[in-house]
Coordinates of C-alpha atoms and ligand atoms in Angstrom, one line a residue:
X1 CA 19.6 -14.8 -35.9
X2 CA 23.6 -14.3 -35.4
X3 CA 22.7 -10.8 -34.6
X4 CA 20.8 -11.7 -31.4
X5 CA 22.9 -14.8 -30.4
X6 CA 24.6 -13.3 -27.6
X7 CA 21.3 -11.9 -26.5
X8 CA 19.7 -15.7 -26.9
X9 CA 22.7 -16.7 -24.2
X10 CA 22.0 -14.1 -21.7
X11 CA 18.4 -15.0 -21.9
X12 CA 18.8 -18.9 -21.6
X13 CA 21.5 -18.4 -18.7
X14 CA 19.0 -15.8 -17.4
X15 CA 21.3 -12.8 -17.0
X16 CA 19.8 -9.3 -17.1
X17 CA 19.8 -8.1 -20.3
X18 CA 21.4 -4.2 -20.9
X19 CA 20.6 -0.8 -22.9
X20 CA 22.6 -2.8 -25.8
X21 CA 20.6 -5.2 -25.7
X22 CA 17.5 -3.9 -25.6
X23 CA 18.0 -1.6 -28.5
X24 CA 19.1 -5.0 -30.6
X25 CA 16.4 -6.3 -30.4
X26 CA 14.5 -2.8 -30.9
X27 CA 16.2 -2.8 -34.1
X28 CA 15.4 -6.3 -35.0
X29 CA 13.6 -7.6 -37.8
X30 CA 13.2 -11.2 -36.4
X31 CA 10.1 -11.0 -35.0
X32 CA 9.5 -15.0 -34.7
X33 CA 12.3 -15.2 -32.8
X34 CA 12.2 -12.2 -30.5
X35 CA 8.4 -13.9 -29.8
X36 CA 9.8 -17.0 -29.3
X37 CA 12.4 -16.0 -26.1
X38 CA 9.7 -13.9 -24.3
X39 CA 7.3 -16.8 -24.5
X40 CA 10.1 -18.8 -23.2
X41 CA 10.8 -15.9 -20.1
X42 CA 6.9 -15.8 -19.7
X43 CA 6.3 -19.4 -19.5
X44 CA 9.4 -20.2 -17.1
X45 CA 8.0 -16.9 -15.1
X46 CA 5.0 -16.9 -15.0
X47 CA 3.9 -20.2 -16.6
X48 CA 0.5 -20.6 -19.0
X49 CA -1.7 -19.0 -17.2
X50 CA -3.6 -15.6 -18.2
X51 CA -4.9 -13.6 -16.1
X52 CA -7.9 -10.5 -16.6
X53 CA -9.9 -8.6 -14.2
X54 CA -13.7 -7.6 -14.8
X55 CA -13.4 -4.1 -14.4
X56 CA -14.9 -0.8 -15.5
X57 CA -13.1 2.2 -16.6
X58 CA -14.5 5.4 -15.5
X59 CA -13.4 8.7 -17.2
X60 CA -14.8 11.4 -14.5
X61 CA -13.6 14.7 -16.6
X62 CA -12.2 15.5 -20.4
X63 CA -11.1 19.2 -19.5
X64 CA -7.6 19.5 -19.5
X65 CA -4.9 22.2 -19.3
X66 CA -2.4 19.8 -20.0
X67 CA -3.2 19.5 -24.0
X68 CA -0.5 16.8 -24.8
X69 CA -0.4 16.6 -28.7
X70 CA -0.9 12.8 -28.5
X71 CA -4.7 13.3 -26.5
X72 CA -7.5 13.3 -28.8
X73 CA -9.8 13.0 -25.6
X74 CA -9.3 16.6 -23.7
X75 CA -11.5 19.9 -23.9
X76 CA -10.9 22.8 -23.3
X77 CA -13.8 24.3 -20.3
X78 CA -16.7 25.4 -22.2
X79 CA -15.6 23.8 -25.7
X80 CA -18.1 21.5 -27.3
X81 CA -17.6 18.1 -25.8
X82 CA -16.6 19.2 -22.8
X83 CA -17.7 17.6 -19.4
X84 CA -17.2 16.5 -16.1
X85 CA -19.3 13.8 -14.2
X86 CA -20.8 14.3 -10.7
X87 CA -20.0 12.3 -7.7
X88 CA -23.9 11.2 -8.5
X89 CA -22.9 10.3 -12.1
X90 CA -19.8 8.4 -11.2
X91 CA -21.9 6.4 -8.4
X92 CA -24.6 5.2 -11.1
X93 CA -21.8 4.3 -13.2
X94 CA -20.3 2.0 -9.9
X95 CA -23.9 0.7 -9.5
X96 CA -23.7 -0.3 -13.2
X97 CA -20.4 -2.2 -13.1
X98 CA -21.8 -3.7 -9.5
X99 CA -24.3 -5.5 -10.9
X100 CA -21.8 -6.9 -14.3
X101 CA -19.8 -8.4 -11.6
X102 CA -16.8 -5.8 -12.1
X103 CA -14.2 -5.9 -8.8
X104 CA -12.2 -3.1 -10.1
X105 CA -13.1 0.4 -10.5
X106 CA -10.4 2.3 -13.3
X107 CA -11.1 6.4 -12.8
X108 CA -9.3 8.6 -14.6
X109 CA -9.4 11.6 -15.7
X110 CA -7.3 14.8 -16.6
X111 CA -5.8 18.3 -15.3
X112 CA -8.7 20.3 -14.5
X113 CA -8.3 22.9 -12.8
X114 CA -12.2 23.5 -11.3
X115 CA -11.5 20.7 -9.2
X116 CA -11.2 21.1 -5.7
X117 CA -9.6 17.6 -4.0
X118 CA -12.8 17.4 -1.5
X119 CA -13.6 15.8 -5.5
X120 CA -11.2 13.3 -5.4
X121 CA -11.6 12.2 -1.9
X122 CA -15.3 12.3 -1.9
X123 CA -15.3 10.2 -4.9
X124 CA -13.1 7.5 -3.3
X125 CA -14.7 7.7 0.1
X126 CA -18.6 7.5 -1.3
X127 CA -17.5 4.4 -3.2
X128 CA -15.6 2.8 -0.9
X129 CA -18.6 3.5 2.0
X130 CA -21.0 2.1 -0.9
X131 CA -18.7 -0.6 -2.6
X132 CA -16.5 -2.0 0.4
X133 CA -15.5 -5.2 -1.5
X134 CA -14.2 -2.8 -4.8
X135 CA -10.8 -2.1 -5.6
X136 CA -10.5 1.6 -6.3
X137 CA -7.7 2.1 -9.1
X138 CA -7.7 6.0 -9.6
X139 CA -6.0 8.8 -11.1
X140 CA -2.4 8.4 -12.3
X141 CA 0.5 10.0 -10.9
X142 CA 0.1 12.8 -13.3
X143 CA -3.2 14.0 -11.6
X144 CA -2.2 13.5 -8.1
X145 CA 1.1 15.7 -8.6
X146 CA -1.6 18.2 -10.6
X147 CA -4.1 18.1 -7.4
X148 CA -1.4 18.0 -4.8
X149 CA -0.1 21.1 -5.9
X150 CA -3.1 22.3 -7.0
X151 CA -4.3 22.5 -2.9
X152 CA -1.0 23.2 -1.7
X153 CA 0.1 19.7 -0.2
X154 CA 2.6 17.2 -0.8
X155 CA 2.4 14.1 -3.0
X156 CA 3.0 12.2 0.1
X157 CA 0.0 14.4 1.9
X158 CA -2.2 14.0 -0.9
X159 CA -1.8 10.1 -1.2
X160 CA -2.1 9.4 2.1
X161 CA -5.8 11.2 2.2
X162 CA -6.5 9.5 -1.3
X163 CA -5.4 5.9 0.5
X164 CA -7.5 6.9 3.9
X165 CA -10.4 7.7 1.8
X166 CA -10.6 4.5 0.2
X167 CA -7.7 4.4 -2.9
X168 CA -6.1 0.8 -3.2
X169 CA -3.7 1.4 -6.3
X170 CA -2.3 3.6 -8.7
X171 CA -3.3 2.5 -12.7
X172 CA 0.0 3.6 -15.0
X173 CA -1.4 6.2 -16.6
X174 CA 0.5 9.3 -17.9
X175 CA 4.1 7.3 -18.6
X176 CA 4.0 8.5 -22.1
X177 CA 8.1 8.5 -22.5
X178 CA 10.3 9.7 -19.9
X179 CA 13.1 10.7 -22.5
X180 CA 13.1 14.5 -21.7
X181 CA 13.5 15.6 -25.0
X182 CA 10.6 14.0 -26.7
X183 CA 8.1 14.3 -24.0
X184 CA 9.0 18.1 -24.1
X185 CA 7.9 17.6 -27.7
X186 CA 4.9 15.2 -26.6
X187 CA 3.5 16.8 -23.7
X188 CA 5.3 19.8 -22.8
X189 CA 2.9 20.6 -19.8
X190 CA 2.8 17.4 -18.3
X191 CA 5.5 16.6 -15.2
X192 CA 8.6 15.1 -15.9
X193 CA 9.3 11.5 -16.2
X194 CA 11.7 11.7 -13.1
X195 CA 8.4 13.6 -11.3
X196 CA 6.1 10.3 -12.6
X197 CA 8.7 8.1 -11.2
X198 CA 9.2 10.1 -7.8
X199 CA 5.2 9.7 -7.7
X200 CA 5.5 6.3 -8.0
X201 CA 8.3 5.8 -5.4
X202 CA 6.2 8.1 -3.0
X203 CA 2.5 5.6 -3.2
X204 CA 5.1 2.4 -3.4
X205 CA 6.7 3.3 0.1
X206 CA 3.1 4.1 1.3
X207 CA 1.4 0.7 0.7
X208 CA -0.2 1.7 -2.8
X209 CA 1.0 -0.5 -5.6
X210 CA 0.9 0.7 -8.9
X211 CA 0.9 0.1 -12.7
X212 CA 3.2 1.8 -15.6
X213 CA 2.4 2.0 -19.0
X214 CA 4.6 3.7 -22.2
X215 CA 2.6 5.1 -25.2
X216 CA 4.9 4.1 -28.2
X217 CA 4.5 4.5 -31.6
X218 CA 4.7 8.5 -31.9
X219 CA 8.3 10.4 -32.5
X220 CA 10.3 8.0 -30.5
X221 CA 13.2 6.4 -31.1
X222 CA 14.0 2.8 -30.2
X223 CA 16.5 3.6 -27.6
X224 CA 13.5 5.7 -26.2
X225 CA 11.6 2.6 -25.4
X226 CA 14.5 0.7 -24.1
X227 CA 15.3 3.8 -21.4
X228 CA 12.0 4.2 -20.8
X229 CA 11.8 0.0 -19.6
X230 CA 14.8 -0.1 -17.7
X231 CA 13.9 3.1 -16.0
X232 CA 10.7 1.4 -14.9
X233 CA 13.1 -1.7 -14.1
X234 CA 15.6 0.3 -12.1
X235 CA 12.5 1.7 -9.5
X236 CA 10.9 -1.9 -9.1
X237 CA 14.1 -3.0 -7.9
X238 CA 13.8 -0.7 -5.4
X239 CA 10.4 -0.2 -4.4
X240 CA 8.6 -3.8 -5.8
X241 CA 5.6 -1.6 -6.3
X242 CA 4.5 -1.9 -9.7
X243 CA 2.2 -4.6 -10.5
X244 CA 2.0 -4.8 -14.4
X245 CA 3.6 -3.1 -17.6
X246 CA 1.4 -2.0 -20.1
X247 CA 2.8 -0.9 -22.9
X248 CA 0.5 1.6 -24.9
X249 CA -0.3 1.5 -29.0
X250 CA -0.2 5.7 -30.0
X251 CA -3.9 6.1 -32.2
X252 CA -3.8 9.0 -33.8
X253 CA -6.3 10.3 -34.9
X254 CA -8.3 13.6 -34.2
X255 CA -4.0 14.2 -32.6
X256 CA -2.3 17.3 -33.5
X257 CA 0.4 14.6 -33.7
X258 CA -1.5 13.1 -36.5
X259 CA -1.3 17.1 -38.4
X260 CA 2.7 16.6 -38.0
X261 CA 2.5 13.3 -40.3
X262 CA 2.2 10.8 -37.6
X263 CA 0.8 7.5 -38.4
X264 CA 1.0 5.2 -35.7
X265 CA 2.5 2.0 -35.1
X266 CA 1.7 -1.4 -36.5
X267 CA 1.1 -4.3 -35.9
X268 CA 4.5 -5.5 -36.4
X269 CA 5.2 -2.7 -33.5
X270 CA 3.1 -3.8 -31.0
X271 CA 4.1 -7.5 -30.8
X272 CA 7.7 -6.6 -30.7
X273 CA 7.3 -3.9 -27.8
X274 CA 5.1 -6.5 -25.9
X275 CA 8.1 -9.2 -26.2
X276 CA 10.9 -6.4 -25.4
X277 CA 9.2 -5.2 -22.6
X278 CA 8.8 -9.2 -21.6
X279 CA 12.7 -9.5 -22.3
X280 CA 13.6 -6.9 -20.2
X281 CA 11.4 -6.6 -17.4
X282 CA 12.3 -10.4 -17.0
X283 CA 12.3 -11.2 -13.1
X284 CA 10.9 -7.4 -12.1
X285 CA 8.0 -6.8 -13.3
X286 CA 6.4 -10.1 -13.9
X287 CA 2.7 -8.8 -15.4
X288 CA 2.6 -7.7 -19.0
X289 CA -0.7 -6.5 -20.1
X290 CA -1.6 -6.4 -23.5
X291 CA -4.4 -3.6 -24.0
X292 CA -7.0 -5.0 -26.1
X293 CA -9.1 -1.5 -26.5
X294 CA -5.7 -0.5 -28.6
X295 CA -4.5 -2.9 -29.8
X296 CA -7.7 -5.0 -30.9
X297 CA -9.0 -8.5 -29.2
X298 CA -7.2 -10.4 -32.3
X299 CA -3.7 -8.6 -31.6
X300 CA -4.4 -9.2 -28.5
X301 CA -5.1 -12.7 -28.5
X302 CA -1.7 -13.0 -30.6
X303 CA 0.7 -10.5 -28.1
X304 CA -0.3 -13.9 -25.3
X305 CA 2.2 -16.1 -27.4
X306 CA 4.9 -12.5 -27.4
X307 CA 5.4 -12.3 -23.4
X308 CA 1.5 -11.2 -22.6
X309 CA 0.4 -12.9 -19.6
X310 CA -2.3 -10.3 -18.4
X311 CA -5.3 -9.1 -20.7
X312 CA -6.9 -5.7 -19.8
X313 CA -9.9 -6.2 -19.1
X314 CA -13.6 -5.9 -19.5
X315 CA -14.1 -2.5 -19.6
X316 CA -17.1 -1.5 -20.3
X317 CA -16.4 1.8 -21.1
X318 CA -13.8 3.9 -22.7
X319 CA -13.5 7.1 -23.7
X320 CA -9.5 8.0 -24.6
X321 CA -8.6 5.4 -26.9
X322 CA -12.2 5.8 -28.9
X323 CA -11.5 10.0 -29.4
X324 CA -8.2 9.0 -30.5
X325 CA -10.2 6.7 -33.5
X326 CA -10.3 3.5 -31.6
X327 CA -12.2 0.9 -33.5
X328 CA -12.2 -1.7 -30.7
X329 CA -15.8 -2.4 -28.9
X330 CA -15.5 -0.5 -25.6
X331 CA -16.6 -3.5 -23.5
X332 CA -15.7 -7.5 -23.8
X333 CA -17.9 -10.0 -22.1
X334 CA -15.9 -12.1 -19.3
X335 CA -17.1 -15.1 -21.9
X336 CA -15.0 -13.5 -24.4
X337 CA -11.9 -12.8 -22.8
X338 CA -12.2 -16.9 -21.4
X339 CA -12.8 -17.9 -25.1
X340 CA -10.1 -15.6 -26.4
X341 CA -7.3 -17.2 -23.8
X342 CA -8.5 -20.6 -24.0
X343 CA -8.2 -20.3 -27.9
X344 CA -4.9 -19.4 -27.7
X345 CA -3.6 -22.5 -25.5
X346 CA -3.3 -20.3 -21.8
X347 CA -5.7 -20.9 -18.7
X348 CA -7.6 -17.8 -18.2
X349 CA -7.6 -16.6 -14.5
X350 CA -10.0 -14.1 -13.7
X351 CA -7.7 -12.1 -11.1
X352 CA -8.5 -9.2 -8.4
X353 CA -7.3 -5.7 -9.1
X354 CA -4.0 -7.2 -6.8
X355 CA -3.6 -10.3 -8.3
X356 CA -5.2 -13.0 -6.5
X357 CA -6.7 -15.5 -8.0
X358 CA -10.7 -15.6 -8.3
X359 CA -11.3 -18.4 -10.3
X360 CA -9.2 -20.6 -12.9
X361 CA -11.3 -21.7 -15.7
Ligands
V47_1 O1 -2.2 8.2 -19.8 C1 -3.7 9.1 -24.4 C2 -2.6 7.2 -23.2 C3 -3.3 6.6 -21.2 C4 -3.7 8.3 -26.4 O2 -2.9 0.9 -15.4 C5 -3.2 7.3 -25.6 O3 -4.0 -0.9 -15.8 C6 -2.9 5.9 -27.3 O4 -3.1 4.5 -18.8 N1 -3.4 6.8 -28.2 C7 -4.6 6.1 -20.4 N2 -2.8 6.1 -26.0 C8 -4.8 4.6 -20.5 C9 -3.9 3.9 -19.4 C10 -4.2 2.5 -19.0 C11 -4.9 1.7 -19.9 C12 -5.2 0.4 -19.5 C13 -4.7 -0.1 -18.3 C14 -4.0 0.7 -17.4 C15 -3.6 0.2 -16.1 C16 -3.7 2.0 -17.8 O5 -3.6 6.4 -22.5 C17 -2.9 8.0 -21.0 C18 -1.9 8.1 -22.2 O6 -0.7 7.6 -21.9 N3 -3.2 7.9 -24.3 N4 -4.0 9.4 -25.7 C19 -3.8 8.0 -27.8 N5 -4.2 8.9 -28.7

């Protein structure tokens, strides 16, 4: 407790909290009470009410140059398991999560380099043409760097066709950890964490909001996770773009990080990350998301009273977190995610893909 008092002050007399600070409560044991002050910052925030979307995640293609040793979901072209979806398939997948009620459409995929962007923009612009009324959250700022210089273009060129054709937000994929040194280690063909950020910036100042997620729990350290928050903090306070934070639980297996001795994180892990990212993202980024597909619907449920006031989502089908040994269902019912908030004292709020509100239950 006397460790953390002069962190307790800043928080009650609502001053920014510091790299310091962050790693303090990184290194903490005092899980309780780190809880505690991010349910007091989400509550005087955001107040009690939860919100989830009904959406449905889309995973077009598992072929990947990239090959980061986290990914247990990419394939090499012609390697067993290998595949990528038609604008056909993808469009009986929309019709699907149509007629479940889903407003949100979450497509992502991975490098590949048969692609031509007439895919990505066709994609967009047949669903859009088909599903006016759906929000179209696609492809993270990894694959539109990948595709824009892919075809020769700028990120800003490339955005601007994705937005005309029908693109209303970015999802957070591909954060990882922007320290350089590990994500060389992680993901040494991915871009940069500076590149993800410029990306960002770039679809902010155009109109297209976005997420940002961290995957935690691999070789980082804590002062990773705290650089890798206020990094994320320093470009909302520019931009006001992103939407949520969604911090990300490493599974590891069928990794080559798992071959190098790497277990994962626990539970005690993901709780504290959720609160820290809470604690300092206070006033910026005012969405936390707690990821039920990694974390499970009872961690979940738990992460609402650490800072959580955003559950992700219905789903209805995932592919990354289940290669990676997943053991969450890949779809909760809108009933359940209702019954899981209400259970835990919140008012669930089934949200749009932007945030407004489309019905308090
Ligand atoms: O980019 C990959 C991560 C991300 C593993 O924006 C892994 O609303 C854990 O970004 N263990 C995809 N994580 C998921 C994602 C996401 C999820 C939910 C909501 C939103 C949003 C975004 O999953 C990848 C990568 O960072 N990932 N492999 C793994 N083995």
């Amino acid at each position: 407790m006397e460790e953390l008092s002069a962190v307790i002050e800043k928080v009650h007399a609502s001053e920014e909290l510091d790299f310091d600070d962050g790693v303090l409560l990184m290194e903490s044991k005092n899980l309780p009470l780190i809880g505690a002050l991010a349910d007091y910052v989400r509550k005087k925030t955001v107040g009690d009410r939860v919100m989830f979307v009904t959406n449905c995640h889309i995973n077009y293609t598992n072929i990947c140059t990239s090959k980061c040793r986290f990914c247990a979901y990419f394939r090499e072209e012609g390697q067993n398991g290998a595949f990528t979806l038609t604008i056909d398939e993808i469009m009986e997948k929309a019709q699907k999560a149509q007629s479940s009620g889903a407003t949100e459409l979450h497509i992502v995929g991975s490098l590949n380099p048969k692609l031509p962007f007439e895919y990505y923009v066709e994609v967009l612009s047949r669903l859009h043409e088909k599903y006016p009324a759906m929000s179209l959250k696609a492809y993270t700022a990894v694959e539109i760097a990948y595709i824009a210089q892919a075809s020769g273009i700028s990120i800003k060129q490339a955005l601007m066709r994705l937005k005309k054709a029908g693109l209303t937000g970015l999802p957070g994929g591909g954060g990882e950890i922007f320290n350089e040194e590990i994500r060389k280690k992680l993901c040494p063909n991915k871009i940069s964490g500076e590149q993800w950020l410029k990306v960002m910036e770039t679809a902010h100042r155009l109109g297209i909001k976005s997420n940002a997620t961290m995957l935690y729990g691999h070789i980082e350290t804590p002062a990773d996770i705290v650089d890798h928050i206020l990094r994320i903090r320093k470009l909302q306070e520019k931009t006001g773009g992103f939407q949520a934070f969604i911090p990300l639980s490493f599974h590891p297996d069928n990794t080559d990080l798992k071959k190098s001795g790497v277990s994962g994180p626990t539970g005690f892990d993901d709780l504290k990350i959720i609160a820290v990212s809470r604690l300092l993202l206070n006033g910026c980024v005012n969405n936390i998301k707690t990821y039920w597909v990694m974390v499970g619907e009872k961690l979940a449920q738990i992460a609402l009273h650490y800072g959580a006031n955003d559950i992700d989502g219905t789903v209805m089908e995932e592919r990354i977190t289940h290669a990676a040994g997943g053991a969450a269902p890949e779809y909760l019912p809108k009933e359940r995610l209702v019954h899981l908030i209400k259970n835990a004292g919140r008012i669930p709020v089934e949200r749009t893909s932007n945030y407004e509100i489309i019905k308090e239950y």
